[in-house]
Every structure is written in C-alpha cells, then in structure tokens.
Coordinates of N, CA and C in Angstrom, one line a residue:
X1 N -44.9 65.8 -133.9 CA -43.6 66.4 -133.3 C -44.1 67.3 -132.1
X2 N -45.1 68.1 -132.3 CA -45.5 68.9 -131.2 C -46.0 68.0 -130.0
X3 N -46.9 67.0 -130.4 CA -47.3 66.1 -129.4 C -46.2 65.4 -128.6
X4 N -45.2 65.0 -129.4 CA -44.0 64.3 -128.8 C -43.3 65.2 -127.8
X5 N -43.1 66.4 -128.2 CA -42.5 67.5 -127.3 C -43.3 67.8 -126.1
X6 N -44.6 67.9 -126.3 CA -45.5 68.2 -125.2 C -45.4 66.9 -124.1
X7 N -45.5 65.7 -124.7 CA -45.4 64.6 -123.6 C -44.2 64.6 -122.9
X8 N -43.0 64.8 -123.5 CA -41.8 64.8 -122.8 C -41.7 66.0 -121.9
X9 N -42.2 67.1 -122.3 CA -42.3 68.2 -121.3 C -43.0 68.0 -120.0
X10 N -44.3 67.3 -120.2 CA -45.1 66.9 -119.0 C -44.4 65.9 -118.3
X11 N -43.6 64.9 -118.8 CA -42.9 63.9 -118.0 C -41.7 64.6 -117.2
X12 N -41.0 65.6 -118.0 CA -40.0 66.2 -117.2 C -40.4 67.1 -116.0
X13 N -41.6 67.7 -116.3 CA -42.3 68.6 -115.1 C -42.6 67.7 -114.0
X14 N -43.3 66.6 -114.3 CA -43.7 65.7 -113.2 C -42.6 65.1 -112.5
X15 N -41.5 64.6 -113.3 CA -40.3 64.1 -112.6 C -39.6 65.1 -111.7
X16 N -39.6 66.4 -112.1 CA -39.0 67.4 -111.3 C -39.8 67.5 -110.0
X17 N -41.0 67.6 -110.2 CA -41.9 67.8 -108.9 C -41.7 66.7 -108.0
X18 N -41.7 65.4 -108.5 CA -41.6 64.3 -107.6 C -40.2 64.3 -106.9
X19 N -39.1 64.6 -107.7 CA -37.8 64.6 -107.1 C -37.6 65.7 -106.1
X20 N -38.1 66.9 -106.4 CA -38.0 68.0 -105.5 C -38.7 67.8 -104.3
X21 N -40.0 67.3 -104.3 CA -40.7 67.0 -103.2 C -40.0 66.0 -102.2
X22 N -39.4 64.9 -102.9 CA -38.6 63.8 -102.1 C -37.4 64.4 -101.5
X23 N -36.7 65.3 -102.3 CA -35.5 66.0 -101.8 C -35.8 66.8 -100.5
X24 N -36.9 67.6 -100.6 CA -37.2 68.5 -99.5 C -37.7 67.7 -98.4
X25 N -38.4 66.6 -98.6 CA -38.9 65.8 -97.6 C -37.8 65.1 -96.9
X26 N -36.8 64.7 -97.5 CA -35.6 64.0 -96.9 C -34.8 65.1 -96.0
X27 N -34.7 66.3 -96.4 CA -34.0 67.2 -95.7 C -34.8 67.7 -94.5
X28 N -36.0 67.2 -94.4 CA -36.8 67.6 -93.2 C -36.2 66.8 -92.1
X29 N -35.6 65.6 -92.3 CA -35.2 64.8 -91.2 C -33.7 64.7 -91.1
X30 N -33.0 64.9 -92.2 CA -31.5 64.8 -92.1 C -30.9 66.2 -92.6
X31 N -29.7 66.4 -92.0 CA -29.0 67.6 -92.4 C -28.5 67.6 -93.8
X32 N -28.6 68.7 -94.5 CA -28.1 68.7 -95.9 C -26.6 68.5 -95.9
X33 N -26.1 67.3 -96.4 CA -24.7 67.0 -96.4 C -23.7 68.0 -97.1
X34 N -24.2 68.7 -98.2 CA -23.4 69.6 -98.9 C -24.4 70.4 -99.7
X35 N -23.9 71.6 -100.1 CA -24.7 72.5 -101.0 C -23.9 73.0 -102.2
X36 N -24.6 73.5 -103.2 CA -23.8 73.9 -104.5 C -22.9 75.0 -104.1
X37 N -23.1 75.9 -103.0 CA -22.2 76.9 -102.7 C -20.9 76.3 -102.1
X38 N -21.1 75.2 -101.3 CA -20.0 74.6 -100.7 C -19.1 74.0 -101.8
X39 N -19.7 73.3 -102.8 CA -19.1 72.7 -104.0 C -18.2 73.8 -104.6
X40 N -18.9 74.9 -104.9 CA -18.2 76.0 -105.6 C -16.9 76.4 -104.8
X41 N -17.1 76.5 -103.4 CA -16.0 76.9 -102.6 C -14.8 75.8 -102.7
X42 N -15.2 74.6 -102.6 CA -14.2 73.5 -102.7 C -13.5 73.6 -104.0
X43 N -14.3 73.8 -105.2 CA -13.6 73.7 -106.5 C -12.7 75.0 -106.5
X44 N -13.0 76.0 -105.8 CA -12.2 77.3 -105.8 C -11.0 77.2 -105.0
X45 N -10.7 76.0 -104.3 CA -9.6 75.7 -103.6 C -9.7 76.1 -102.0
X46 N -10.9 76.4 -101.6 CA -11.1 76.6 -100.1 C -11.5 75.3 -99.4
X47 N -11.0 75.2 -98.3 CA -11.5 74.2 -97.4 C -12.8 74.5 -96.8
X48 N -13.6 73.5 -96.6 CA -15.0 73.8 -96.0 C -15.1 73.4 -94.5
X49 N -15.5 74.3 -93.8 CA -15.7 74.2 -92.3 C -17.2 74.3 -92.1
X50 N -17.8 73.3 -91.4 CA -19.2 73.3 -90.9 C -19.3 72.5 -89.7
X51 N -20.3 72.8 -88.9 CA -20.5 72.1 -87.7 C -21.9 72.2 -87.3
X52 N -22.7 71.2 -87.7 CA -24.2 71.2 -87.5 C -24.5 71.3 -85.9
X53 N -25.5 72.2 -85.6 CA -25.9 72.3 -84.2 C -27.4 72.4 -84.3
X54 N -28.2 71.5 -83.6 CA -29.6 71.7 -83.5 C -30.1 73.1 -83.1
X55 N -31.3 73.4 -83.5 CA -31.7 74.8 -83.1 C -32.0 74.9 -81.6
X56 N -32.3 73.8 -81.0 CA -32.6 73.8 -79.6 C -31.3 74.1 -78.7
X57 N -30.1 73.9 -79.4 CA -28.9 74.2 -78.7 C -28.4 75.6 -79.1
X58 N -28.7 76.1 -80.2 CA -28.1 77.4 -80.7 C -28.7 78.5 -79.7
X59 N -27.9 79.4 -79.3 CA -28.3 80.5 -78.5 C -29.5 81.2 -79.1
X60 N -30.6 81.4 -78.4 CA -31.8 82.0 -78.9 C -31.6 83.4 -79.6
X61 N -30.5 84.1 -79.1 CA -30.2 85.5 -79.6 C -29.8 85.4 -81.0
X62 N -29.2 84.2 -81.5 CA -28.7 84.2 -82.8 C -29.9 84.1 -83.8
X63 N -31.0 83.4 -83.5 CA -32.1 83.5 -84.4 C -32.8 84.8 -84.2
X64 N -32.8 85.4 -83.1 CA -33.4 86.8 -83.0 C -32.6 87.8 -83.8
X65 N -31.3 87.6 -83.8 CA -30.5 88.5 -84.6 C -30.7 88.4 -86.1
X66 N -30.9 87.2 -86.6 CA -31.1 87.0 -88.0 C -32.5 87.5 -88.5
X67 N -33.4 87.3 -87.6 CA -34.7 87.9 -87.8 C -34.7 89.4 -87.8
X68 N -34.0 90.0 -86.9 CA -33.8 91.4 -86.8 C -33.1 92.0 -88.1
X69 N -32.1 91.3 -88.5 CA -31.2 91.8 -89.6 C -31.9 91.3 -90.9
X70 N -32.5 90.2 -91.1 CA -32.9 89.6 -92.4 C -34.3 89.7 -92.7
X71 N -35.1 89.4 -91.7 CA -36.6 89.2 -92.1 C -37.5 89.3 -90.8
X72 N -37.9 90.5 -90.5 CA -38.7 90.8 -89.3 C -40.0 90.1 -89.3
X73 N -40.6 89.7 -90.4 CA -41.8 89.1 -90.4 C -41.8 87.6 -90.7
X74 N -40.6 87.0 -90.4 CA -40.4 85.6 -90.6 C -41.5 84.7 -90.0
X75 N -41.9 85.0 -88.8 CA -42.9 84.1 -88.1 C -44.2 84.3 -88.7
X76 N -44.5 85.2 -89.4 CA -46.0 85.6 -89.9 C -46.2 85.5 -91.3
X77 N -45.1 85.5 -92.1 CA -45.3 85.3 -93.6 C -45.4 83.9 -94.0
X78 N -45.8 83.7 -95.2 CA -45.9 82.3 -95.8 C -44.6 81.9 -96.6
X79 N -43.6 82.6 -96.4 CA -42.4 82.3 -97.1 C -41.9 83.5 -98.0
X80 N -42.9 84.5 -98.3 CA -42.7 85.6 -99.1 C -43.2 86.9 -98.4
X81 N -42.2 87.9 -98.4 CA -42.6 89.2 -97.8 C -42.9 90.1 -99.0
X82 N -44.2 90.2 -99.3 CA -44.6 90.8 -100.6 C -44.3 92.3 -100.6
X83 N -44.4 93.0 -99.5 CA -44.0 94.4 -99.4 C -42.5 94.6 -99.8
X84 N -41.7 93.7 -99.2 CA -40.2 93.8 -99.6 C -39.9 93.5 -101.0
X85 N -40.8 92.5 -101.5 CA -40.6 92.1 -103.0 C -40.9 93.3 -103.9
X86 N -42.0 94.1 -103.5 CA -42.3 95.2 -104.4 C -41.2 96.2 -104.3
X87 N -40.7 96.4 -103.1 CA -39.6 97.5 -103.0 C -38.4 97.1 -103.7
X88 N -38.0 95.8 -103.7 CA -36.8 95.2 -104.4 C -37.1 95.4 -105.9
X89 N -38.3 95.0 -106.4 CA -38.6 95.2 -107.8 C -38.4 96.6 -108.3
X90 N -38.9 97.5 -107.5 CA -38.8 98.9 -107.9 C -37.3 99.3 -108.0
X91 N -36.6 98.8 -107.1 CA -35.0 99.2 -107.1 C -34.4 98.5 -108.4
X92 N -34.8 97.3 -108.6 CA -34.3 96.6 -109.8 C -34.7 97.4 -111.1
X93 N -36.0 97.8 -111.1 CA -36.3 98.6 -112.4 C -35.5 99.9 -112.4
X94 N -35.2 100.4 -111.4 CA -34.5 101.7 -111.4 C -33.0 101.7 -111.8
X95 N -32.3 100.6 -111.3 CA -30.9 100.4 -111.6 C -30.4 99.3 -112.5
X96 N -31.5 98.4 -112.8 CA -31.2 97.3 -113.7 C -30.5 96.2 -113.1
X97 N -30.4 96.2 -111.8 CA -29.7 95.0 -111.1 C -30.8 94.3 -110.3
X98 N -30.6 92.9 -110.2 CA -31.6 92.1 -109.4 C -31.3 92.4 -107.9
X99 N -32.2 93.0 -107.1 CA -31.9 93.5 -105.8 C -32.6 92.4 -104.8
X100 N -32.2 92.7 -103.5 CA -32.7 91.8 -102.5 C -34.3 91.9 -102.2
X101 N -34.7 91.4 -101.1 CA -36.1 91.3 -100.7 C -36.5 89.9 -100.4
X102 N -35.4 89.0 -100.3 CA -35.7 87.7 -100.0 C -36.0 87.5 -98.5
X103 N -36.8 86.6 -98.2 CA -37.0 86.2 -96.7 C -36.0 85.1 -96.4
X104 N -35.9 84.8 -95.1 CA -35.2 83.7 -94.5 C -35.5 82.4 -95.2
X105 N -36.8 82.2 -95.5 CA -37.3 81.1 -96.1 C -36.8 80.9 -97.5
X106 N -36.8 82.1 -98.3 CA -36.3 82.1 -99.6 C -34.7 81.8 -99.7
X107 N -34.0 82.5 -98.7 CA -32.5 82.2 -98.6 C -32.2 80.8 -98.3
X108 N -33.0 80.2 -97.5 CA -32.8 78.7 -97.1 C -33.1 77.9 -98.3
X109 N -34.1 78.1 -99.0 CA -34.4 77.4 -100.3 C -33.3 77.5 -101.2
X110 N -32.7 78.7 -101.4 CA -31.7 78.9 -102.4 C -30.3 78.3 -101.9
X111 N -30.1 78.4 -100.6 CA -28.8 77.8 -100.1 C -28.9 76.4 -100.0
X112 N -29.9 75.7 -99.7 CA -30.0 74.3 -99.6 C -30.1 73.6 -100.9
X113 N -30.8 74.1 -101.9 CA -31.2 73.4 -103.2 C -30.6 73.9 -104.5
X114 N -30.2 75.2 -104.4 CA -29.8 75.9 -105.7 C -28.4 76.5 -105.8
X115 N -28.1 77.1 -106.9 CA -26.8 77.8 -107.0 C -27.1 79.2 -106.6
X116 N -26.1 80.0 -106.4 CA -26.2 81.5 -106.0 C -26.6 82.4 -107.1
X117 N -26.1 82.1 -108.3 CA -26.4 83.0 -109.5 C -27.7 82.6 -110.2
X118 N -27.9 83.0 -111.4 CA -29.0 82.3 -112.2 C -30.1 83.4 -112.5
X119 N -30.1 84.5 -111.8 CA -31.0 85.5 -112.2 C -32.4 85.1 -112.0
X120 N -33.3 85.6 -112.8 CA -34.8 85.4 -112.7 C -35.2 83.8 -112.8
X121 N -34.4 83.0 -113.5 CA -34.7 81.6 -113.7 C -34.5 80.9 -112.3
X122 N -33.4 81.3 -111.6 CA -33.2 80.7 -110.3 C -34.2 81.2 -109.4
X123 N -34.6 82.5 -109.4 CA -35.7 83.0 -108.6 C -36.9 82.2 -108.7
X124 N -37.2 81.8 -110.0 CA -38.5 81.0 -110.1 C -38.3 79.6 -109.3
X125 N -37.2 79.0 -109.5 CA -36.9 77.7 -108.8 C -37.0 77.9 -107.3
X126 N -36.4 79.1 -106.9 CA -36.3 79.5 -105.5 C -37.8 79.6 -104.9
X127 N -38.7 80.2 -105.7 CA -40.0 80.3 -105.2 C -40.7 79.0 -105.0
X128 N -40.4 77.9 -105.9 CA -41.0 76.6 -105.7 C -40.5 76.0 -104.6
X129 N -39.2 76.0 -104.4 CA -38.6 75.4 -103.2 C -39.0 76.1 -101.9
X130 N -39.2 77.4 -101.9 CA -39.7 78.1 -100.7 C -41.1 77.6 -100.4
X131 N -42.0 77.4 -101.3 CA -43.3 76.8 -101.0 C -43.2 75.5 -100.4
X132 N -42.3 74.7 -100.9 CA -42.1 73.3 -100.5 C -41.6 73.3 -98.9
X133 N -40.6 74.0 -98.7 CA -40.1 74.0 -97.3 C -41.1 74.6 -96.3
X134 N -41.8 75.7 -96.8 CA -42.8 76.2 -95.8 C -43.9 75.2 -95.6
X135 N -44.2 74.3 -96.5 CA -45.4 73.3 -96.3 C -44.8 72.1 -95.6
X136 N -43.7 71.6 -95.9 CA -43.1 70.3 -95.4 C -42.2 70.5 -94.2
X137 N -41.7 71.6 -94.1 CA -40.7 71.7 -92.9 C -41.4 72.6 -91.7
X138 N -41.9 73.6 -91.9 CA -42.3 74.6 -90.9 C -41.3 75.4 -90.4
X139 N -41.5 76.5 -89.7 CA -40.6 77.5 -89.4 C -39.4 77.0 -88.6
X140 N -39.6 76.3 -87.5 CA -38.4 75.9 -86.8 C -37.4 75.2 -87.6
X141 N -37.8 74.2 -88.5 CA -36.8 73.6 -89.3 C -36.1 74.4 -90.3
X142 N -37.0 75.4 -90.9 CA -36.3 76.4 -91.8 C -35.2 77.1 -91.1
X143 N -35.5 77.7 -89.9 CA -34.5 78.5 -89.2 C -33.3 77.6 -88.9
X144 N -33.6 76.3 -88.5 CA -32.5 75.4 -88.1 C -31.5 75.3 -89.3
X145 N -32.1 75.0 -90.4 CA -31.3 74.7 -91.6 C -30.7 75.9 -92.0
X146 N -31.3 77.1 -92.0 CA -30.7 78.3 -92.5 C -29.4 78.6 -91.5
X147 N -29.6 78.5 -90.3 CA -28.5 78.9 -89.3 C -27.3 77.8 -89.4
X148 N -27.6 76.7 -90.0 CA -26.5 75.8 -90.2 C -25.9 75.7 -91.5
X149 N -26.5 76.3 -92.6 CA -25.9 76.2 -93.9 C -25.5 77.5 -94.5
X150 N -25.9 78.6 -93.9 CA -25.7 80.0 -94.4 C -24.1 80.2 -94.4
X151 N -23.6 80.8 -95.4 CA -22.3 81.1 -95.3 C -21.8 82.2 -94.3
X152 N -21.0 82.0 -93.4 CA -20.6 83.0 -92.4 C -19.1 83.4 -92.6
X153 N -18.5 83.1 -93.6 CA -17.1 83.5 -94.0 C -16.6 82.6 -95.1
X154 N -15.5 82.9 -95.7 CA -15.0 82.2 -96.8 C -14.7 80.7 -96.3
X155 N -15.5 79.7 -96.9 CA -15.4 78.3 -96.6 C -15.9 78.0 -95.2
X156 N -16.7 78.9 -94.7 CA -17.2 78.7 -93.3 C -18.7 78.6 -93.5
X157 N -19.4 77.6 -93.0 CA -20.8 77.5 -93.1 C -21.5 77.3 -91.8
X158 N -22.6 78.0 -91.5 CA -23.3 77.8 -90.3 C -22.9 78.7 -89.1
X159 N -23.8 79.0 -88.3 CA -23.4 80.0 -87.3 C -22.5 79.3 -86.2
X160 N -22.6 78.0 -86.0 CA -21.7 77.4 -85.1 C -20.3 77.4 -85.6
X161 N -20.1 77.0 -86.9 CA -18.7 77.1 -87.3 C -18.2 78.7 -87.4
X162 N -19.2 79.5 -87.7 CA -18.8 81.0 -87.5 C -18.4 81.4 -86.2
X163 N -19.1 81.0 -85.1 CA -18.8 81.4 -83.8 C -17.4 80.9 -83.5
X164 N -17.2 79.6 -83.8 CA -15.9 79.0 -83.5 C -14.8 79.8 -84.2
X165 N -14.9 80.2 -85.4 CA -14.0 80.9 -86.1 C -13.7 82.2 -85.7
X166 N -14.8 83.1 -85.3 CA -14.6 84.4 -84.8 C -14.4 84.6 -83.5
X167 N -15.0 83.7 -82.5 CA -15.0 84.0 -81.1 C -14.3 82.9 -80.3
X168 N -14.0 81.8 -81.0 CA -13.4 80.7 -80.2 C -14.3 79.9 -79.3
X169 N -15.6 79.9 -79.5 CA -16.4 79.0 -78.8 C -17.6 78.8 -79.7
X170 N -18.4 77.7 -79.3 CA -19.6 77.4 -80.2 C -20.7 78.3 -80.0
X171 N -21.9 78.0 -80.8 CA -23.0 78.9 -80.9 C -24.1 78.7 -79.8
X172 N -23.6 77.7 -78.9 CA -24.7 77.5 -77.8 C -24.7 78.7 -76.7
X173 N -23.6 79.4 -76.7 CA -23.6 80.6 -75.8 C -22.9 81.7 -76.5
X174 N -23.9 82.7 -77.0 CA -23.5 83.8 -77.7 C -23.9 85.1 -77.0
X175 N -23.2 86.1 -77.0 CA -23.6 87.3 -76.5 C -24.4 88.0 -77.5
X176 N -25.3 89.0 -77.1 CA -26.2 89.6 -78.2 C -25.3 90.3 -79.2
X177 N -24.1 90.9 -78.7 CA -23.2 91.5 -79.7 C -22.6 90.5 -80.7
X178 N -22.2 89.4 -80.2 CA -21.6 88.3 -81.0 C -22.7 87.9 -82.1
X179 N -23.9 87.5 -81.6 CA -25.0 87.2 -82.5 C -25.1 88.3 -83.6
X180 N -25.3 89.5 -83.2 CA -25.3 90.6 -84.2 C -24.3 90.7 -85.1
X181 N -23.1 90.5 -84.6 CA -22.0 90.5 -85.6 C -22.1 89.5 -86.7
X182 N -22.3 88.2 -86.3 CA -22.5 87.2 -87.2 C -23.6 87.4 -88.2
X183 N -24.8 87.9 -87.7 CA -25.9 88.3 -88.6 C -25.5 89.4 -89.6
X184 N -24.7 90.3 -89.2 CA -24.2 91.4 -90.0 C -23.3 90.9 -91.2
X185 N -22.7 89.8 -91.0 CA -21.7 89.2 -92.0 C -22.6 88.5 -93.1
X186 N -23.7 87.9 -92.7 CA -24.5 87.0 -93.6 C -24.7 87.6 -95.0
X187 N -25.0 88.9 -95.3 CA -25.2 89.3 -96.5 C -24.2 89.3 -97.5
X188 N -22.9 89.5 -97.1 CA -21.7 89.5 -97.7 C -20.5 88.8 -97.1
X189 N -20.7 87.4 -96.9 CA -19.7 86.7 -96.0 C -18.3 86.6 -96.5
X190 N -18.1 86.8 -97.8 CA -16.8 86.7 -98.4 C -16.1 88.0 -98.3
X191 N -16.8 89.1 -97.8 CA -16.2 90.4 -97.8 C -16.3 91.0 -96.4
X192 N -16.9 90.4 -95.5 CA -17.1 90.9 -94.2 C -16.7 89.9 -93.1
X193 N -16.2 90.4 -91.9 CA -15.8 89.5 -90.9 C -16.4 90.0 -89.6
X194 N -16.7 89.1 -88.7 CA -17.3 89.4 -87.3 C -16.3 89.8 -86.3
X195 N -14.9 89.6 -86.6 CA -13.9 90.0 -85.6 C -13.5 91.4 -86.0
X196 N -13.5 92.2 -85.0 CA -13.1 93.7 -85.2 C -13.7 94.2 -86.4
X197 N -15.0 94.2 -86.5 CA -15.6 94.8 -87.7 C -15.4 96.2 -87.8
X198 N -15.4 96.8 -89.0 CA -15.3 98.2 -89.2 C -16.3 98.8 -90.1
X199 N -16.5 100.1 -90.1 CA -17.5 100.7 -90.9 C -18.8 100.2 -90.8
X200 N -19.5 99.9 -92.0 CA -20.8 99.5 -92.0 C -21.1 98.2 -91.3
X201 N -20.1 97.3 -91.4 CA -20.4 96.0 -90.8 C -20.5 96.2 -89.2
X202 N -19.7 97.0 -88.7 CA -19.7 97.3 -87.2 C -21.1 98.1 -86.9
X203 N -21.4 99.1 -87.7 CA -22.7 99.8 -87.3 C -23.9 99.0 -87.4
X204 N -23.8 98.1 -88.5 CA -25.0 97.3 -88.8 C -25.1 96.2 -87.7
X205 N -24.0 95.6 -87.3 CA -23.9 94.6 -86.2 C -24.5 95.1 -84.9
X206 N -24.1 96.4 -84.6 CA -24.6 97.0 -83.5 C -26.1 97.3 -83.4
X207 N -26.5 97.7 -84.6 CA -28.0 97.9 -84.8 C -28.8 96.7 -84.7
X208 N -28.3 95.6 -85.3 CA -28.9 94.3 -85.2 C -29.0 93.9 -83.7
X209 N -27.9 94.0 -83.0 CA -27.8 93.6 -81.5 C -29.0 94.3 -80.7
X210 N -29.2 95.6 -81.1 CA -30.2 96.3 -80.4 C -31.6 95.9 -80.8
X211 N -31.7 95.6 -82.1 CA -33.0 95.1 -82.6 C -33.4 93.7 -82.2
X212 N -32.4 92.8 -81.8 CA -32.7 91.5 -81.4 C -33.5 91.6 -80.0
X213 N -33.2 92.7 -79.3 CA -34.0 92.8 -78.0 C -35.4 93.1 -78.4
X214 N -35.7 93.8 -79.3 CA -37.1 94.2 -79.9 C -37.7 92.8 -80.2
X215 N -37.0 92.1 -81.0 CA -37.6 90.9 -81.5 C -38.1 89.9 -80.3
X216 N -37.3 89.9 -79.4 CA -37.7 89.1 -78.1 C -38.8 89.7 -77.4
X217 N -38.8 91.0 -77.1 CA -39.9 91.6 -76.4 C -41.2 91.6 -77.1
X218 N -41.1 91.8 -78.4 CA -42.3 91.8 -79.2 C -42.8 90.5 -79.7
X219 N -42.1 89.5 -79.4 CA -42.5 88.1 -79.7 C -42.4 87.8 -81.2
X220 N -41.5 88.4 -81.9 CA -41.4 88.2 -83.3 C -40.6 87.0 -83.6
X221 N -40.2 86.2 -82.6 CA -39.5 84.9 -82.7 C -40.5 83.9 -82.1
X222 N -41.7 84.2 -82.0 CA -42.7 83.3 -81.3 C -42.7 81.9 -81.9
X223 N -42.7 81.8 -83.3 CA -42.8 80.6 -84.0 C -41.6 79.6 -83.7
X224 N -40.6 80.1 -83.0 CA -39.4 79.3 -82.8 C -39.4 78.9 -81.3
X225 N -40.2 79.3 -80.5 CA -40.3 79.0 -79.1 C -41.1 77.8 -78.8

C-alpha cells in the first residue's frame, strides 16, 4: 500500500512538473488568454475588459512606475526579494495575517497561473512558477505579462485597458502622473480608482510618479531597455 501510494505520488509530481513547464513555455510566446482572477470576476457577474499591448509600445514610464511602487530591485533579483520577504514574515508573525513582500515576478506568477487566495499552499506553488518564469521568460517578458494581466479595476485587466478606462487613451502615451496613478491602484484594484483619487491613493500615486524619475535616472529599469 505504501509503495503504491509512493509510486502514484511520484507520477503526480512528475506530471505536474511537465505540465507546468509546458504551460509556462507556451506563455513565453502567446498572451495568456484568461486567468483564474478573470474567471472569478466573470462568475461574479462582471464583464471582462482587457487589451493586450506589447511592452515595446507601452510608455516606459508605466514600467518605471510599477518598479517604483512594487519592486525597486526587479532588475537585479532572481524573482525573490529576500529582505522584503523577511520583513513580511515578521509582520505576519506579529499580527497573524499573511502580508506582502511579493516581487513583480511573484505577482506575475500568481496572476498568470494561480488563484488569488490559498494562503501558504498557494505561496508554495507561486514560488515554483516564479522560478520557471525567471528561467524561461526573462525580465522583459515578465514585465510585459504583468502589465497586461494585472487587475487595474473591477473587471479591467492590464494597464492598456486601465488607461482607456481612466484617461480615455491607450497606454502608449502616458504622463508620469497617469502612470503613477495606475501603479497606485494595483495593490487594491477593486477599492481604488485612478481618476480623481483621494487620500492614500492620491498621495501614493504622487510619490510613485516622483520615484519613477529616480528609477529612470538610476537605471533601475535597465533590464527592460
């Protein structure tokens, strides 16, 4: 009985590895057609709006804004910001809630391949998919997918759809302020809006806009150029 269970466990693990590698490899070349988050929105009665735009066409300030707001070491880490993870773990131990610390690579892995909930089990799968996309995609593709599938509003996915929703034009020409506002929405897209933001969202967006200039001057987006 134990041998039978062991054999089937090995088969399941090998099958998962092969399928996940093939899945990630496929998304290296094609746009993810749908995500579990999109499916959840659709089942909840929301229409889905998305409009894929290649990274080469997205205004560079958008990538700089998300680096400034989400992951300043995006171009230099291997998918994991260990200092941020330690800080997040300490906060989790203190208040009992799983806290942030995820890099853009981790967020991309979660958004593209996994559900939003799931606690530590999902985080384990997220780590595996993060390793895969860092290995098989590279930084430019990771950023491209992130900017196109991240939720930017209820039923709205990607910065291009977000720009059209909030500012009436696509993401190929964004002001630094517009990019900062979209980046400020990303952590809580169902509760924040980039049009006439108030309170924390406005302050955070303004701070990101200023920091995006630092990203450009310090070459923190060098891996995307």
